[in-house]
Short mmCIF file of C-alpha atoms in Angstrom, two decimals:
data_model
loop_
_atom_site.label_atom_id
_atom_site.label_comp_id
_atom_site.label_asym_id
_atom_site.label_seq_id
_atom_site.Cartn_x
_atom_site.Cartn_y
_atom_site.Cartn_z
CA MET A 979 69.12 77.96 66.73
CA ASP A 980 71.17 80.99 67.93
CA LYS A 981 74.41 81.63 66.07
CA ALA A 982 77.43 83.57 67.11
CA VAL A 983 77.39 87.33 66.81
CA ASP A 984 80.50 89.52 67.12
CA VAL A 985 80.73 93.13 68.28
CA ARG A 986 83.79 94.69 66.76
CA VAL A 987 85.06 97.75 68.53
CA THR A 988 87.95 99.94 67.37
CA ALA A 989 89.24 101.99 70.28
CA ALA A 990 92.07 104.53 70.32
CA LEU A 991 94.76 103.98 72.88
CA LYS A 992 96.80 106.67 74.56
CA GLY A 993 99.22 108.46 72.26
CA ASP A 994 99.24 107.62 68.63
CA ALA A 995 98.57 103.92 68.81
CA ALA A 996 95.19 102.26 68.27
CA LEU A 997 93.77 98.95 69.08
CA LEU A 998 91.22 96.77 67.33
CA VAL A 999 89.24 95.17 70.10
CA THR A 1000 87.00 92.32 69.15
CA ARG A 1001 84.39 91.18 71.63
CA ALA A 1002 82.37 88.02 70.98
CA VAL A 1003 78.79 88.71 72.03
CA CYS A 1004 77.90 85.09 71.55
CA ASN A 1005 80.96 82.90 71.37
CA ALA A 1006 79.19 79.63 70.73
CA VAL A 1007 76.61 78.07 68.57
CA TYR A 1008 73.66 77.04 70.64
CA THR A 1009 72.17 73.61 69.92
CA ARG A 1010 69.35 73.60 72.47
CA PRO A 1011 66.18 74.11 70.35
CA GLY A 1012 64.12 75.71 73.14
CA ARG A 1013 60.37 76.20 73.09
CA THR A 1014 58.20 78.59 71.10
CA LEU A 1015 55.73 80.33 73.44
CA HIS A 1016 52.81 82.41 72.20
CA VAL A 1017 51.00 85.48 73.40
CA ALA A 1018 47.93 86.97 71.65
CA PRO A 1019 45.11 89.38 72.31
CA GLY A 1020 42.13 87.42 73.66
CA GLY A 1021 44.45 84.77 75.11
CA SER A 1022 44.53 83.85 78.77
CA ASP A 1023 47.35 83.31 81.19
CA LEU A 1024 45.57 80.17 82.21
CA ASN A 1025 46.16 78.70 78.77
CA ALA A 1026 49.11 76.53 77.69
CA GLY A 1027 51.01 79.21 75.81
CA THR A 1028 50.85 77.39 72.48
CA ALA A 1029 49.82 78.76 69.11
CA ALA A 1030 46.41 77.22 69.54
CA SER A 1031 46.06 78.25 73.23
CA PRO A 1032 48.10 81.46 73.70
CA TRP A 1033 48.69 83.38 76.88
CA GLY A 1034 47.14 86.84 77.26
CA THR A 1035 49.98 88.93 78.65
CA ILE A 1036 53.60 89.35 77.73
CA GLN A 1037 54.62 89.53 81.40
CA HIS A 1038 53.24 86.05 82.06
CA ALA A 1039 55.17 84.72 79.12
CA VAL A 1040 58.50 86.12 80.17
CA ASP A 1041 57.95 84.82 83.70
CA GLN A 1042 57.78 81.26 82.33
CA ALA A 1043 60.73 81.58 79.85
CA GLN A 1044 63.74 79.33 80.04
CA PRO A 1045 67.11 79.54 78.14
CA GLY A 1046 66.61 78.93 74.48
CA ASP A 1047 62.88 79.89 74.48
CA THR A 1048 61.34 82.22 71.89
CA ILE A 1049 58.25 84.19 72.82
CA LEU A 1050 56.19 85.19 69.83
CA VAL A 1051 53.87 88.15 70.52
CA HIS A 1052 51.10 88.14 68.01
CA GLY A 1053 49.56 91.21 66.37
CA GLY A 1054 47.57 93.51 68.59
CA VAL A 1055 47.91 96.30 71.19
CA TYR A 1056 49.19 95.35 74.69
CA ASN A 1057 48.64 97.91 77.41
CA GLU A 1058 51.20 96.70 79.93
CA THR A 1059 54.74 97.14 81.10
CA VAL A 1060 57.02 94.16 81.01
CA GLN A 1061 59.85 93.31 83.42
CA ILE A 1062 62.32 90.67 82.43
CA THR A 1063 64.46 89.17 85.29
CA ARG A 1064 65.00 85.73 83.81
CA SER A 1065 68.10 84.94 81.82
CA GLY A 1066 69.19 82.74 79.00
CA SER A 1067 72.61 81.16 79.15
CA ALA A 1068 75.74 80.35 77.17
CA GLU A 1069 74.75 76.66 77.15
CA GLY A 1070 71.05 77.00 76.57
CA GLY A 1071 70.87 80.07 74.38
CA PHE A 1072 69.03 83.42 74.42
CA ILE A 1073 65.57 84.10 75.65
CA THR A 1074 64.09 85.89 72.66
CA LEU A 1075 61.04 88.19 73.01
CA MET A 1076 59.81 89.24 69.60
CA GLU A 1077 56.90 90.18 67.45
CA ALA A 1078 55.40 87.24 65.57
CA PRO A 1079 56.69 87.38 62.00
CA GLY A 1080 54.45 89.24 59.61
CA GLU A 1081 52.30 90.73 62.38
CA THR A 1082 52.39 94.08 64.32
CA ALA A 1083 52.75 93.79 68.10
CA VAL A 1084 52.37 97.11 69.91
CA ILE A 1085 53.14 97.75 73.57
CA ASP A 1086 51.20 100.92 74.45
CA GLY A 1087 51.86 102.78 77.65
CA ALA A 1088 48.73 104.91 77.78
CA GLY A 1089 47.61 105.47 81.32
CA LEU A 1090 50.28 103.27 82.92
CA VAL A 1091 52.14 105.94 84.89
CA GLN A 1092 50.48 106.17 88.28
CA GLN A 1093 53.43 106.92 90.62
CA PRO A 1094 55.00 110.34 91.19
CA TYR A 1095 58.59 108.95 91.25
CA GLY A 1096 60.54 105.98 89.89
CA THR A 1097 61.82 104.67 86.60
CA ARG A 1098 60.32 101.95 84.38
CA GLY A 1099 60.49 100.86 80.80
CA LEU A 1100 57.61 99.59 78.70
CA ILE A 1101 60.15 96.70 78.55
CA THR A 1102 62.64 96.57 81.46
CA LEU A 1103 65.58 94.12 81.71
CA SER A 1104 66.73 93.99 85.31
CA GLY A 1105 69.83 91.95 86.04
CA ALA A 1106 69.13 89.77 82.99
CA SER A 1107 71.61 88.09 80.61
CA TYR A 1108 71.33 86.42 77.23
CA VAL A 1109 68.08 88.22 76.30
CA ARG A 1110 67.04 89.47 72.91
CA VAL A 1111 64.19 91.99 72.37
CA LYS A 1112 63.20 92.70 68.75
CA ASP A 1113 60.62 93.95 66.28
CA PHE A 1114 58.13 95.68 68.67
CA GLU A 1115 56.40 99.01 68.31
CA LEU A 1116 56.60 100.81 71.69
CA ARG A 1117 54.52 103.95 72.10
CA ASN A 1118 52.48 106.36 74.16
CA TYR A 1119 54.31 106.13 77.47
CA LYS A 1120 53.94 109.57 79.08
CA SER A 1121 54.71 111.06 82.44
CA GLU A 1122 53.17 114.14 84.00
CA SER A 1123 55.35 113.78 87.15
CA GLU A 1124 59.02 113.16 87.96
CA PHE A 1125 58.48 109.47 87.15
CA ILE A 1126 60.96 108.55 84.34
CA VAL A 1127 59.47 106.68 81.41
CA VAL A 1128 61.59 104.61 79.01
CA GLY A 1129 60.88 102.58 75.93
CA VAL A 1130 63.42 99.77 76.61
CA LEU A 1131 65.40 100.02 79.91
CA VAL A 1132 68.36 97.73 80.80
CA ARG A 1133 69.73 98.11 84.35
CA GLY A 1134 71.66 96.30 87.03
CA SER A 1135 74.34 93.94 85.72
CA GLY A 1136 74.25 91.26 83.07
CA GLU A 1137 75.66 90.32 79.65
CA ARG A 1138 74.67 89.48 76.11
CA ILE A 1139 71.73 91.81 75.61
CA GLU A 1140 70.34 92.57 72.15
CA ILE A 1141 67.79 95.30 71.34
CA ARG A 1142 66.96 95.05 67.64
CA ASP A 1143 64.60 96.48 65.04
CA ASN A 1144 62.14 98.12 67.39
CA VAL A 1145 60.14 101.28 66.56
CA ILE A 1146 59.85 103.55 69.61
CA HIS A 1147 57.84 106.84 69.64
CA GLU A 1148 55.76 109.16 71.79
CA ILE A 1149 57.73 108.46 74.93
CA GLU A 1150 57.26 111.76 76.78
CA ALA A 1151 58.40 113.67 79.88
CA ASN A 1152 55.65 116.29 80.33
CA ASN A 1153 56.29 117.32 83.93
CA PRO A 1154 56.22 121.10 84.09
CA PRO A 1155 59.36 122.84 85.56
CA SER A 1156 57.24 124.13 88.46
CA ARG A 1157 56.85 120.51 89.64
CA GLY A 1158 60.43 119.33 89.30
CA ASN A 1159 62.51 117.44 86.73
CA ALA A 1160 61.27 115.77 83.59
CA ASN A 1161 63.00 112.83 81.97
CA ALA A 1162 62.13 110.24 79.35
CA LEU A 1163 64.26 107.98 77.16
CA GLY A 1164 63.75 105.81 74.14
CA ILE A 1165 66.43 103.22 74.95
CA ALA A 1166 68.63 103.31 78.10
CA VAL A 1167 71.31 100.99 79.35
CA TYR A 1168 72.44 101.94 82.86
CA GLY A 1169 75.26 100.06 84.55
CA GLU A 1170 74.67 100.93 88.17
CA GLU A 1171 76.37 98.05 90.02
CA THR A 1172 79.89 96.93 90.71
CA SER A 1173 79.60 94.23 88.03
CA PRO A 1174 79.18 95.70 84.58
CA ILE A 1175 76.58 95.21 81.92
CA ARG A 1176 78.68 93.53 79.16
CA ASN A 1177 78.24 93.02 75.46
CA VAL A 1178 75.18 94.89 74.38
CA ILE A 1179 73.90 95.31 70.83
CA ILE A 1180 71.44 98.13 69.99
CA ASP A 1181 70.90 97.78 66.27
CA GLY A 1182 68.32 98.77 63.67
CA ASN A 1183 65.90 100.65 65.95
CA GLU A 1184 63.91 103.80 65.00
CA LEU A 1185 63.34 106.39 67.70
CA PHE A 1186 61.18 109.42 66.93
CA HIS A 1187 58.80 111.97 68.40
CA LEU A 1188 60.28 111.59 71.82
CA LYS A 1189 59.99 114.34 74.43
CA THR A 1190 62.92 113.44 76.57
CA GLY A 1191 63.13 116.44 78.86
CA ARG A 1192 66.64 116.52 80.29
CA SER A 1193 67.49 113.04 78.98
CA GLU A 1194 68.34 111.47 75.65
CA ALA A 1195 66.74 109.36 72.98
CA LEU A 1196 69.30 106.52 73.27
CA THR A 1197 71.84 106.35 76.00
CA VAL A 1198 74.48 104.01 77.48
CA GLY A 1199 75.72 105.16 80.85
CA GLY A 1200 77.88 104.07 83.74
CA ASN A 1201 79.34 100.64 84.17
CA VAL A 1202 78.71 99.31 80.67
CA GLU A 1203 81.47 97.54 78.75
CA GLY A 1204 81.64 96.28 75.21
CA TRP A 1205 78.66 97.72 73.43
CA GLN A 1206 77.51 98.77 70.00
CA ILE A 1207 74.94 101.30 68.82
CA THR A 1208 74.56 100.60 65.08
CA ASN A 1209 72.25 101.26 62.18
CA ASN A 1210 69.62 103.15 64.20
CA LEU A 1211 67.48 106.05 63.00
CA VAL A 1212 67.08 108.72 65.64
CA ARG A 1213 64.94 111.67 64.45
CA ASP A 1214 62.57 114.48 65.33
CA ASN A 1215 63.19 114.48 69.07
CA ASP A 1216 63.70 117.42 71.53
CA PHE A 1217 67.09 116.82 73.06
CA ILE A 1218 70.32 114.70 72.64
CA GLY A 1219 70.16 111.77 70.25
CA ILE A 1220 72.84 109.19 71.12
CA ASP A 1221 74.78 109.55 74.37
CA ALA A 1222 77.68 107.57 75.96
CA ILE A 1223 78.00 108.70 79.61
CA GLY A 1224 80.83 108.38 82.10
CA TYR A 1225 80.97 109.27 85.79
CA TYR A 1226 77.27 108.45 86.02
CA ILE A 1227 77.17 107.22 89.61
CA ASP A 1228 80.34 107.75 91.63
CA GLY A 1229 82.93 109.27 89.29
CA THR A 1230 85.27 106.24 89.26
CA GLU A 1231 86.91 104.67 86.18
CA ARG A 1232 84.53 101.76 86.51
CA ASP A 1233 81.69 104.18 86.16
CA ARG A 1234 82.23 104.92 82.47
CA ALA A 1235 80.54 103.62 79.28
CA ARG A 1236 83.54 102.10 77.58
CA GLN A 1237 84.74 99.87 74.62
CA GLY A 1238 81.85 101.12 72.42
CA TRP A 1239 81.10 101.37 68.78
CA ILE A 1240 78.65 103.93 67.37
CA ALA A 1241 78.37 103.26 63.71
CA GLY A 1242 76.07 103.51 60.71
CA ASN A 1243 73.42 105.54 62.49
CA THR A 1244 71.41 108.45 61.05
CA VAL A 1245 70.64 111.17 63.59
CA ARG A 1246 68.59 114.17 62.28
CA ASN A 1247 66.14 116.91 63.09
CA LEU A 1248 66.83 117.18 66.85
CA SER A 1249 65.96 120.54 68.43
CA SER A 1250 65.67 121.66 72.04
CA ALA A 1251 63.37 124.55 71.05
CA GLY A 1252 60.19 124.12 73.01
CA ASN A 1253 61.67 121.65 75.53
CA GLN A 1254 60.19 123.12 78.68
CA ALA A 1255 62.33 120.95 80.93
CA LEU A 1256 65.55 122.74 80.00
CA THR A 1257 66.11 125.65 82.37
CA PHE A 1258 69.68 126.12 81.06
CA GLN A 1259 71.20 126.80 77.66
CA ALA A 1260 71.51 123.48 76.02
CA ALA A 1261 71.73 121.86 72.60
CA ALA A 1262 70.08 118.84 71.11
CA VAL A 1263 73.32 117.24 69.94
CA GLY A 1264 73.23 114.30 67.55
CA ILE A 1265 76.03 112.12 69.03
CA TYR A 1266 77.34 113.09 72.46
CA VAL A 1267 80.13 111.40 74.46
CA ASP A 1268 80.04 112.75 78.01
CA GLY A 1269 82.85 111.08 79.96
CA GLY A 1270 82.96 107.78 78.06
CA ARG A 1271 86.16 106.13 76.95
CA ASP A 1272 87.56 103.83 74.29
CA ILE A 1273 84.83 104.56 71.71
CA THR A 1274 84.78 104.59 67.91
CA ILE A 1275 82.23 106.80 66.15
CA GLU A 1276 82.18 106.04 62.41
CA ARG A 1277 80.07 106.10 59.27
CA ASN A 1278 77.24 108.06 60.88
CA THR A 1279 75.18 110.78 59.20
CA VAL A 1280 74.42 113.57 61.66
CA GLU A 1281 72.28 116.35 60.20
CA ALA A 1282 69.98 119.28 60.97
CA ASN A 1283 70.34 119.05 64.75
CA ASP A 1284 71.28 121.74 67.26
CA GLY A 1285 74.80 120.21 67.28
CA GLY A 1286 76.66 117.43 65.50
CA ILE A 1287 79.18 115.18 67.24
CA TRP A 1288 80.42 116.56 70.60
CA LEU A 1289 83.06 114.96 72.76
CA LEU A 1290 83.63 116.25 76.34
CA SER A 1291 82.85 115.60 80.01
CA GLU A 1292 80.43 117.60 81.95
CA ARG A 1293 82.04 116.58 85.24
CA PRO A 1294 84.82 119.01 86.34
CA GLY A 1295 88.30 117.44 86.42
CA LYS A 1296 87.22 114.47 84.24
CA ASN A 1297 87.59 113.77 80.53
CA THR A 1298 86.12 111.89 77.67
CA SER A 1299 89.07 109.85 76.46
CA ASN A 1300 90.46 107.58 73.75
CA VAL A 1301 87.81 108.33 71.11
CA VAL A 1302 88.07 108.06 67.33
CA ALA A 1303 85.47 109.89 65.17
CA ARG A 1304 85.99 108.93 61.54
CA ASN A 1305 84.22 108.71 58.18
CA ASN A 1306 81.18 110.62 59.44
CA LEU A 1307 79.00 113.02 57.45
CA VAL A 1308 78.08 115.96 59.63
CA ARG A 1309 75.94 118.68 57.99
CA PHE A 1310 73.46 121.44 58.54
CA ASN A 1311 73.67 121.50 62.30
CA ARG A 1312 72.88 124.80 63.92
CA ASP A 1313 75.91 124.80 66.28
CA ALA A 1314 79.35 123.23 65.89
CA GLY A 1315 79.57 120.28 63.57
CA ILE A 1316 82.24 118.54 65.65
CA LEU A 1317 83.20 119.86 69.11
CA VAL A 1318 85.88 118.55 71.36
CA GLY A 1319 86.53 119.84 74.87
CA GLY A 1320 84.45 121.28 77.67
CA TYR A 1321 82.29 124.43 77.82
CA ASP A 1322 84.13 125.98 80.74
CA GLU A 1323 87.67 125.65 82.15
CA SER A 1324 86.63 125.05 85.75
CA GLN A 1325 82.93 124.14 85.58
CA SER A 1326 83.29 121.25 83.12
CA GLY A 1327 85.85 118.63 82.22
CA GLY A 1328 87.21 118.11 78.75
CA ALA A 1329 88.59 115.57 76.29
CA GLU A 1330 91.89 113.77 75.85
CA ASP A 1331 93.46 111.47 73.33
CA VAL A 1332 90.82 112.02 70.60
CA THR A 1333 91.36 111.46 66.86
CA ILE A 1334 88.98 113.12 64.41
CA ILE A 1335 89.83 111.86 60.97
CA ASN A 1336 88.35 111.69 57.50
CA ASN A 1337 85.03 113.36 58.22
CA THR A 1338 83.07 115.65 55.92
CA LEU A 1339 81.55 118.71 57.60
CA LEU A 1340 79.14 120.85 55.61
CA GLU A 1341 77.44 124.14 56.49
CA ASN A 1342 77.19 123.68 60.23
CA ASN A 1343 77.16 126.68 62.65
CA GLY A 1344 73.93 127.91 60.99
CA ARG A 1345 72.25 129.32 64.10
CA ASP A 1346 70.88 132.84 63.46
CA VAL A 1347 72.87 134.69 66.10
CA PRO A 1348 75.41 137.46 65.77
CA GLY A 1349 79.11 136.85 65.95
CA ILE A 1350 81.23 133.80 65.38
CA HIS A 1351 79.23 131.44 67.65
CA SER A 1352 81.00 128.17 66.83
CA GLY A 1353 82.33 126.70 63.59
CA GLU A 1354 82.49 123.52 61.54
CA PHE A 1355 85.05 122.30 64.15
CA GLN A 1356 85.30 123.81 67.57
CA ILE A 1357 87.93 123.19 70.25
CA GLY A 1358 86.63 123.78 73.73
CA HIS A 1359 88.31 123.89 77.14
CA ASN A 1360 90.54 121.19 78.64
CA ALA A 1361 91.31 119.60 75.29
CA HIS A 1362 94.54 117.56 75.17
CA GLY A 1363 96.01 115.09 72.77
CA ILE A 1364 93.68 116.01 69.94
CA ARG A 1365 94.34 115.06 66.29
CA PHE A 1366 92.24 116.58 63.54
CA LEU A 1367 93.26 115.20 60.18
CA ASN A 1368 92.09 114.53 56.64
CA ASN A 1369 88.73 116.27 57.08
CA ILE A 1370 86.75 118.39 54.60
CA LEU A 1371 85.29 121.55 56.18
CA TYR A 1372 82.80 123.38 53.94
CA ALA A 1373 81.39 126.33 55.88
CA GLY A 1374 78.22 128.22 55.26
CA GLU A 1375 77.46 131.91 55.48
CA LYS A 1376 79.67 132.72 58.49
CA GLY A 1377 82.69 131.12 56.93
CA TYR A 1378 84.31 129.79 60.09
CA VAL A 1379 85.88 126.38 59.61
CA ILE A 1380 87.83 126.05 62.90
CA THR A 1381 87.32 127.97 66.19
CA LYS A 1382 89.25 127.78 69.42
CA PHE A 1383 88.26 130.24 72.17
CA SER A 1384 90.18 128.71 75.07
CA PRO A 1385 93.63 130.32 75.68
CA ALA A 1386 95.01 127.12 77.19
CA ASP A 1387 98.12 125.41 75.83
CA SER A 1388 97.63 124.18 72.21
CA SER A 1389 100.81 122.20 71.91
CA SER A 1390 99.01 118.87 72.14
CA ILE A 1391 96.57 119.72 69.29
CA ALA A 1392 97.62 118.41 65.90
CA ILE A 1393 95.79 119.74 62.86
CA GLY A 1394 96.71 118.75 59.34
CA HIS A 1395 95.84 117.65 55.80
CA ASN A 1396 92.37 119.11 55.85
CA LEU A 1397 90.53 120.94 53.06
CA TYR A 1398 88.80 124.28 53.87
CA PHE A 1399 86.25 126.06 51.77
CA THR A 1400 82.92 127.88 52.12
CA SER A 1401 79.67 128.33 50.14
CA ALA A 1402 80.88 131.86 49.31
CA GLY A 1403 84.21 130.70 47.96
CA GLY A 1404 87.74 130.33 49.31
CA GLU A 1405 88.28 134.03 50.10
CA HIS A 1406 85.45 133.89 52.68
CA THR A 1407 87.14 131.11 54.70
CA ARG A 1408 87.84 132.12 58.31
CA TRP A 1409 89.44 130.71 61.49
CA PHE A 1410 89.40 131.96 65.09
CA TRP A 1411 92.31 130.81 67.20
CA ILE A 1412 92.49 131.77 70.86
CA ASP A 1413 92.26 135.51 70.62
CA ARG A 1414 92.17 136.59 66.96
CA ASN A 1415 90.49 136.12 63.61
CA PHE A 1416 92.30 134.85 60.48
CA TYR A 1417 90.89 135.46 56.98
CA ASN A 1418 91.80 133.93 53.68
CA ASP A 1419 91.58 137.27 51.89
CA GLY A 1420 95.27 138.12 51.76
CA ARG A 1421 95.39 140.59 54.57
CA PRO A 1422 98.95 140.82 55.94
CA GLY A 1423 99.56 138.97 59.19
CA GLY A 1424 96.07 137.63 59.42
CA ASP A 1425 95.73 135.23 56.55
CA PHE A 1426 95.70 131.45 56.18
CA GLU A 1427 99.48 131.19 56.51
CA ALA A 1428 99.26 133.14 59.77
CA PHE A 1429 96.61 130.74 61.04
CA ARG A 1430 98.84 127.81 60.11
CA SER A 1431 101.67 129.36 62.06
CA ALA A 1432 99.52 130.06 65.08
CA SER A 1433 97.83 126.62 65.17
CA GLY A 1434 100.57 124.39 63.82
CA ASP A 1435 98.39 123.23 60.89
CA VAL A 1436 100.42 121.17 58.48
CA GLY A 1437 99.48 120.15 55.02
CA SER A 1438 96.00 121.66 54.92
CA ALA A 1439 94.73 123.73 51.98
CA VAL A 1440 91.98 126.16 51.04
CA GLU A 1441 90.54 124.60 47.93
CA ASP A 1442 87.03 123.75 46.55
CA PRO A 1443 86.59 120.08 47.33
CA ASP A 1444 84.75 119.73 44.07
CA PHE A 1445 81.89 117.53 45.39
CA ARG A 1446 80.33 115.34 42.69
CA ASP A 1447 76.93 117.14 42.97
CA LEU A 1448 76.62 119.64 45.85
CA ALA A 1449 73.02 120.68 44.88
CA MET A 1450 71.98 117.06 45.20
CA GLN A 1451 74.03 116.48 48.30
CA ASP A 1452 76.29 113.96 46.59
CA LEU A 1453 79.36 114.78 48.64
CA ARG A 1454 81.69 112.25 47.06
CA PRO A 1455 84.76 113.94 45.59
CA GLY A 1456 84.45 114.65 41.88
CA SER A 1457 86.95 113.28 39.41
CA ASN A 1458 89.19 116.43 39.75
CA SER A 1459 88.77 116.91 43.44
CA PRO A 1460 91.89 117.86 45.45
CA ALA A 1461 90.59 115.49 48.15
CA ILE A 1462 91.59 112.47 46.11
CA ASP A 1463 94.80 110.65 47.20
CA SER A 1464 95.89 113.64 49.25
CA GLY A 1465 95.29 112.61 52.84
CA SER A 1466 97.75 111.41 55.47
CA ASP A 1467 97.38 107.63 55.88
CA LEU A 1468 97.72 106.64 59.51
CA GLY A 1469 96.75 103.05 58.88
CA PRO A 1470 93.43 101.19 59.29
CA ALA A 1471 93.48 101.29 63.08
CA ALA A 1472 93.01 105.05 62.85
CA THR A 1473 91.21 105.53 59.58
CA GLY A 1474 89.08 102.39 59.54
CA LEU A 1475 88.63 99.88 56.78
CA TRP A 1476 85.55 101.50 55.14
CA ASP A 1477 84.39 104.90 54.21
CA ASN A 1478 80.97 106.47 54.97
CA VAL A 1479 79.10 104.20 52.57
CA MET A 1480 81.14 100.99 53.32
CA GLY A 1481 83.42 101.43 50.29
CA THR A 1482 87.09 100.40 50.77
CA ARG A 1483 88.76 103.24 52.65
CA VAL A 1484 91.94 103.40 50.56
CA MET A 1485 91.43 102.76 46.78
CA GLY A 1486 94.13 104.83 45.13
CA SER A 1487 97.74 105.68 45.77
CA ALA A 1488 96.89 107.29 49.09
CA ILE A 1489 93.81 107.85 51.34
CA ASP A 1490 91.36 110.59 50.23
CA ARG A 1491 90.37 113.43 52.47
CA GLY A 1492 86.81 113.51 53.79
CA ALA A 1493 84.29 110.77 54.55
CA PHE A 1494 84.08 109.29 51.08
CA GLU A 1495 86.79 107.36 49.13
CA MET A 1496 86.88 107.35 45.39
CA ALA A 1497 88.73 105.02 42.97
CA ASP A 1498 91.25 106.69 40.68
#
């Protein structure tokens, strides 16, 4: 019997307000028991589909499914692609496609790409609703052409889709640049029609060893509304990890991934080095919002990638908007830890109405190149209505905690109540603001106070955050940390109810700075 599941999305509204948006993914308890259908190696599609007489292909099973049915795929390797066009219903319940409990069901794509063009998933949901896919291993789906291969693909329109607890690896775009584009994805949800794909849960999946070419490991793009990407492990891939895309088809407001929640994920070890599909300078960013809106990014760990959490729009004249990034741990990324705003004033869009609050950023900007390069936090072009508050920024060798290279108006950027420090001590802390460097070494006219005057920073300090055990990467504030009870409390709509490890967000007389809250 299927029970109700809620997606809870906290989305920032324009200005300083925020809204807690709750969307019921299943707003009823389904009483229809449904059938249990069976697929097993050695079965036959001429059989009855029972445990004693299973079918032989997954495709045949999904073609017979009715609302409320559960398809159990028994242990073995299935060399097929599966297309689901049937739907469950609010009255009858989900169609559930899942691995038989205690067994290992593998869908293997070896040798299945025969066409030069097109897009297909090992599992594709096309115009389907009330469908759940869970517990599979999906692997070895590789393209040597412009054909796009995907682990799980959701497209068209529909609602109430769940993709849970799958292991997806070796999905590869191997088309050489001389023969055109190369794209592959682990999980992709593409809203391409006038009616949206609504209420999608992508939870508990592991995606690794993907060669995605110019695409991403896990993406939600276009007309997709009310979705969550939670508790996934995305690791060891060659381009962007998690992406929420806007202006995907026609550049309209409808064409934006929106009302989304990216929470509790770990994204690590992403690098575009060796990605032959990239003929332009690019970065394998951990979490990327490219034109999406009304999105909360919280309690994620984003580490050892080319970049951390980046918020912008690649489409000129358009923005990522109404985003909150909070209670995240962002560390050891080779480029900026958190970036907001576009890469060029006229060739890209930017970001507006973004709140970045209570994050811990540690030793990002580690790329071995001369000059400033980026920083723990970087402000790009076309950035408006940005709030950067209560964060801990602990820089590495280069010492840059905040950089802003764009000369555009900074009056709508609010910075305050952050802690700044570096691995070489407080005197090595640096900022770059529009056209000049600022150093915390006491030099007249170019010190921290001068930076505060230039940027409007209020209430921040250069102090050792006194992590509990930096060597062991325990980044909770120690008992004497200046982070404790020293933040600016904007209320739970902005700061969230929980810290990075699901502890209560405010436990003392005031909110702590950084991603972790400590009791007094």
